[in-house]
PDB file of C-alpha atoms and ligand atoms in Angstrom:
ATOM      1  CA  MET A  59      42.440 -94.311  81.933  1.00 56.00           C
ATOM      2  CA  ASN A  60      40.231 -91.540  80.503  1.00 74.00           C
ATOM      3  CA  ASP A  61      37.208 -92.526  78.093  1.00 91.00           C
ATOM      4  CA  LYS A  62      36.854 -89.232  76.814  1.00 94.00           C
ATOM      5  CA  ILE A  63      38.657 -87.159  74.351  1.00 94.00           C
ATOM      6  CA  SER A  64      41.047 -84.706  75.748  1.00 93.00           C
ATOM      7  CA  CYS A  65      41.369 -81.395  73.747  1.00 93.00           C
ATOM      8  CA  LYS A  66      42.724 -77.797  74.222  1.00 94.00           C
ATOM      9  CA  GLU A  67      40.858 -75.120  72.321  1.00 95.00           C
ATOM     10  CA  PHE A  68      42.868 -73.241  69.414  1.00 97.00           C
ATOM     11  CA  LYS A  69      42.246 -70.222  67.242  1.00 98.00           C
ATOM     12  CA  HIS A  70      43.195 -69.977  63.489  1.00 97.00           C
ATOM     13  CA  GLY A  71      46.325 -68.674  62.976  1.00 98.00           C
ATOM     14  CA  ARG A  72      48.178 -67.802  59.621  1.00 98.00           C
ATOM     15  CA  ILE A  73      47.483 -70.029  56.550  1.00 98.00           C
ATOM     16  CA  PHE A  74      50.402 -71.000  54.091  1.00 98.00           C
ATOM     17  CA  THR A  75      49.926 -72.499  50.816  1.00 98.00           C
ATOM     18  CA  GLY A  76      52.808 -73.253  48.790  1.00 98.00           C
ATOM     19  CA  ARG A  77      54.781 -75.600  46.623  1.00 98.00           C
ATOM     20  CA  LEU A  78      56.951 -78.471  48.023  1.00 98.00           C
ATOM     21  CA  PRO A  79      60.875 -78.618  46.918  1.00 98.00           C
ATOM     22  CA  HIS A  80      62.086 -81.364  44.463  1.00 98.00           C
ATOM     23  CA  GLY A  81      64.199 -84.274  45.645  1.00 98.00           C
ATOM     24  CA  VAL A  82      63.992 -83.872  49.344  1.00 98.00           C
ATOM     25  CA  ASP A  83      62.636 -85.564  52.172  1.00 98.00           C
ATOM     26  CA  LEU A  84      58.758 -84.712  52.699  1.00 98.00           C
ATOM     27  CA  VAL A  85      58.803 -84.761  56.437  1.00 98.00           C
ATOM     28  CA  GLN A  86      62.071 -82.842  56.870  1.00 98.00           C
ATOM     29  CA  SER A  87      60.824 -80.092  54.243  1.00 98.00           C
ATOM     30  CA  ILE A  88      57.656 -79.490  56.755  1.00 98.00           C
ATOM     31  CA  GLU A  89      59.600 -79.549  59.747  1.00 98.00           C
ATOM     32  CA  ASP A  90      62.159 -77.170  58.231  1.00 98.00           C
ATOM     33  CA  PHE A  91      59.378 -74.773  56.960  1.00 98.00           C
ATOM     34  CA  CYS A  92      57.797 -74.827  60.465  1.00 98.00           C
ATOM     35  CA  ARG A  93      61.042 -74.093  62.199  1.00 97.00           C
ATOM     36  CA  ASP A  94      61.804 -70.841  59.797  1.00 98.00           C
ATOM     37  CA  ALA A  95      57.912 -69.842  60.007  1.00 98.00           C
ATOM     38  CA  SER A  96      57.988 -70.122  63.985  1.00 97.00           C
ATOM     39  CA  ILE A  97      54.849 -72.639  63.522  1.00 97.00           C
ATOM     40  CA  ASN A  98      54.831 -74.716  66.741  1.00 96.00           C
ATOM     41  CA  MET A  99      51.202 -75.977  66.392  1.00 97.00           C
ATOM     42  CA  ALA A 100      49.342 -76.386  62.956  1.00 98.00           C
ATOM     43  CA  THR A 101      47.348 -78.959  60.979  1.00 98.00           C
ATOM     44  CA  PHE A 102      48.169 -79.577  57.173  1.00 98.00           C
ATOM     45  CA  SER A 103      47.473 -81.405  53.923  1.00 98.00           C
ATOM     46  CA  LEU A 104      49.199 -82.105  50.848  1.00 98.00           C
ATOM     47  CA  ILE A 105      48.771 -83.559  47.370  1.00 98.00           C
ATOM     48  CA  GLY A 106      51.414 -84.296  44.815  1.00 98.00           C
ATOM     49  CA  ALA A 107      53.994 -87.229  43.751  1.00 98.00           C
ATOM     50  CA  LEU A 108      56.775 -88.711  45.449  1.00 98.00           C
ATOM     51  CA  SER A 109      59.664 -90.909  44.123  1.00 98.00           C
ATOM     52  CA  SER A 110      60.128 -92.851  47.038  1.00 98.00           C
ATOM     53  CA  VAL A 111      58.160 -93.467  50.347  1.00 98.00           C
ATOM     54  CA  THR A 112      58.812 -95.110  53.646  1.00 98.00           C
ATOM     55  CA  ILE A 113      55.726 -95.783  55.733  1.00 98.00           C
ATOM     56  CA  GLY A 114      54.218 -98.225  58.088  1.00 98.00           C
ATOM     57  CA  SER A 115      51.929 -98.900  60.745  1.00 98.00           C
ATOM     58  CA  TYR A 116      52.372 -99.726  64.581  1.00 98.00           C
ATOM     59  CA  ASP A 117      52.367-103.288  66.039  1.00 98.00           C
ATOM     60  CA  GLN A 118      50.375-102.489  69.081  1.00 98.00           C
ATOM     61  CA  THR A 119      51.541-105.513  70.943  1.00 97.00           C
ATOM     62  CA  GLN A 120      54.989-105.345  70.400  1.00 97.00           C
ATOM     63  CA  GLN A 121      54.577-101.433  70.558  1.00 97.00           C
ATOM     64  CA  VAL A 122      57.009-100.625  67.808  1.00 97.00           C
ATOM     65  CA  TYR A 123      56.381 -99.252  64.061  1.00 97.00           C
ATOM     66  CA  VAL A 124      56.933-101.864  61.373  1.00 98.00           C
ATOM     67  CA  SER A 125      58.054 -99.806  58.371  1.00 98.00           C
ATOM     68  CA  PHE A 126      58.984-100.571  54.689  1.00 98.00           C
ATOM     69  CA  SER A 127      60.230 -98.202  51.682  1.00 98.00           C
ATOM     70  CA  LYS A 128      59.029 -98.267  48.140  1.00 98.00           C
ATOM     71  CA  HIS A 129      61.007 -96.770  45.163  1.00 98.00           C
ATOM     72  CA  ALA A 130      58.253 -95.921  42.265  1.00 98.00           C
ATOM     73  CA  ASP A 131      56.397 -93.045  40.635  1.00 98.00           C
ATOM     74  CA  LEU A 132      53.796 -92.530  43.398  1.00 98.00           C
ATOM     75  CA  GLU A 133      50.761 -90.296  43.312  1.00 98.00           C
ATOM     76  CA  VAL A 134      49.973 -88.792  46.855  1.00 98.00           C
ATOM     77  CA  LEU A 135      46.196 -88.950  47.177  1.00 98.00           C
ATOM     78  CA  SER A 136      45.739 -87.729  50.302  1.00 98.00           C
ATOM     79  CA  CYS A 137      48.403 -86.748  53.249  1.00 98.00           C
ATOM     80  CA  THR A 138      47.195 -84.891  56.290  1.00 98.00           C
ATOM     81  CA  GLY A 139      48.877 -84.481  59.468  1.00 98.00           C
ATOM     82  CA  ASN A 140      49.604 -82.029  62.329  1.00 98.00           C
ATOM     83  CA  ILE A 141      52.510 -80.383  63.745  1.00 97.00           C
ATOM     84  CA  SER A 142      53.471 -79.934  67.462  1.00 96.00           C
ATOM     85  CA  ILE A 143      56.409 -79.567  69.524  1.00 92.00           C
ATOM     86  CA  LYS A 144      58.698 -82.667  70.480  1.00 91.00           C
ATOM     87  CA  ASP A 145      61.875 -82.218  72.150  1.00 90.00           C
ATOM     88  CA  GLY A 146      61.395 -78.400  71.733  1.00 91.00           C
ATOM     89  CA  SER A 147      61.334 -78.716  67.658  1.00 93.00           C
ATOM     90  CA  PRO A 148      58.387 -78.789  65.557  1.00 95.00           C
ATOM     91  CA  MET A 149      57.320 -82.320  64.670  1.00 96.00           C
ATOM     92  CA  VAL A 150      55.327 -83.697  61.815  1.00 98.00           C
ATOM     93  CA  HIS A 151      52.932 -86.459  62.436  1.00 98.00           C
ATOM     94  CA  ALA A 152      51.430 -87.582  59.163  1.00 98.00           C
ATOM     95  CA  HIS A 153      49.402 -90.253  57.287  1.00 98.00           C
ATOM     96  CA  ILE A 154      49.493 -90.859  53.756  1.00 98.00           C
ATOM     97  CA  VAL A 155      47.514 -92.577  50.905  1.00 98.00           C
ATOM     98  CA  LEU A 156      49.534 -93.316  47.589  1.00 98.00           C
ATOM     99  CA  ALA A 157      48.808 -94.505  44.134  1.00 98.00           C
ATOM    100  CA  ASP A 158      51.073 -96.477  41.971  1.00 97.00           C
ATOM    101  CA  ILE A 159      51.177 -96.530  38.200  1.00 96.00           C
ATOM    102  CA  ASP A 160      48.408 -98.897  38.194  1.00 97.00           C
ATOM    103  CA  GLY A 161      46.200 -96.855  40.524  1.00 97.00           C
ATOM    104  CA  LYS A 162      46.546 -99.686  43.135  1.00 98.00           C
ATOM    105  CA  THR A 163      46.476 -97.882  46.538  1.00 98.00           C
ATOM    106  CA  PHE A 164      48.176 -98.177  49.671  1.00 98.00           C
ATOM    107  CA  GLY A 165      49.321 -96.104  53.015  1.00 98.00           C
ATOM    108  CA  GLY A 166      50.289 -95.737  56.482  1.00 98.00           C
ATOM    109  CA  HIS A 167      52.175 -93.617  58.852  1.00 98.00           C
ATOM    110  CA  LEU A 168      54.448 -91.604  56.978  1.00 98.00           C
ATOM    111  CA  PHE A 169      58.211 -91.637  57.879  1.00 98.00           C
ATOM    112  CA  SER A 170      61.558 -90.213  56.253  1.00 98.00           C
ATOM    113  CA  GLU A 171      63.087 -91.018  53.994  1.00 98.00           C
ATOM    114  CA  SER A 172      60.205 -90.196  51.464  1.00 98.00           C
ATOM    115  CA  ILE A 173      61.560 -88.220  48.687  1.00 98.00           C
ATOM    116  CA  ILE A 174      59.184 -85.510  46.944  1.00 98.00           C
ATOM    117  CA  PHE A 175      58.885 -85.500  43.187  1.00 98.00           C
ATOM    118  CA  ALA A 176      56.374 -82.549  43.367  1.00 98.00           C
ATOM    119  CA  GLY A 177      53.470 -81.306  45.643  1.00 98.00           C
ATOM    120  CA  GLU A 178      51.320 -78.644  46.888  1.00 98.00           C
ATOM    121  CA  ILE A 179      50.809 -78.112  50.496  1.00 98.00           C
ATOM    122  CA  GLU A 180      48.623 -76.069  52.914  1.00 98.00           C
ATOM    123  CA  ILE A 181      49.487 -75.300  56.313  1.00 98.00           C
ATOM    124  CA  GLN A 182      46.801 -74.128  58.973  1.00 98.00           C
ATOM    125  CA  GLU A 183      48.484 -72.628  62.168  1.00 98.00           C
ATOM    126  CA  LEU A 184      46.922 -73.026  65.336  1.00 98.00           C
ATOM    127  CA  SER A 185      47.305 -70.388  67.938  1.00 97.00           C
ATOM    128  CA  GLY A 186      46.653 -71.327  71.712  1.00 94.00           C
ATOM    129  CA  GLU A 187      48.485 -73.235  74.221  1.00 90.00           C
ATOM    130  CA  GLN A 188      51.218 -75.663  72.737  1.00 90.00           C
ATOM    131  CA  LEU A 189      50.759 -79.684  72.843  1.00 91.00           C
ATOM    132  CA  GLU A 190      54.117 -81.329  73.357  1.00 91.00           C
ATOM    133  CA  ARG A 191      54.344 -85.195  72.672  1.00 93.00           C
ATOM    134  CA  ASN A 192      55.809 -87.261  75.663  1.00 91.00           C
ATOM    135  CA  HIS A 193      55.821 -91.145  76.020  1.00 94.00           C
ATOM    136  CA  ASP A 194      52.576 -92.695  76.868  1.00 94.00           C
ATOM    137  CA  THR A 195      52.885 -95.678  78.829  1.00 95.00           C
ATOM    138  CA  THR A 196      49.542 -97.251  77.895  1.00 95.00           C
ATOM    139  CA  THR A 197      50.601 -97.340  74.054  1.00 96.00           C
ATOM    140  CA  GLY A 198      54.164 -96.473  73.794  1.00 96.00           C
ATOM    141  CA  LEU A 199      53.643 -94.053  71.618  1.00 96.00           C
ATOM    142  CA  MET A 200      54.547 -90.349  71.983  1.00 94.00           C
ATOM    143  CA  LEU A 201      51.196 -88.581  72.540  1.00 95.00           C
ATOM    144  CA  TRP A 202      50.065 -85.395  73.241  1.00 94.00           C
ATOM    145  CA  ASN A 203      50.477 -84.250  77.206  1.00 86.00           C
ATOM    146  CA  ILE A 204      46.692 -83.752  77.618  1.00 88.00           C
TER     147      ILE A 204
HETATM  148 ZN1  LIG B 415      50.790 -92.360  62.900  1.00 90.44          ZN
END
């Protein structure tokens, strides 16, 4: 196994900043935007509020995601991630930290379905050789093929 970081070099592409739609799934809305804007590689960050969320963490022994959903008024304190190609389409990988109405925080790997109440996103396109996700036998995860 390689013990060094595997990278490709990219240049800045287009930068998009905008408002998230109300009442739809967060991951799906980002993937739809990227498909429509022909974005294949990007990083993004967003803040806002969700009316429900599905998050999880990876059980490294069982090699499965363990997830749960919560329906509540949730503040998105931080959500960052990237976009790359999986099975020919833009795929979001994102992690999120949320706060409930009492300011209690929790977070994890972001899944659908997570319904947007409101939010603002910045997407930074990366131009260069595309990274694609493939099954990694060591971790069981869909990792970049570099
Ligand atoms: Zn993750």
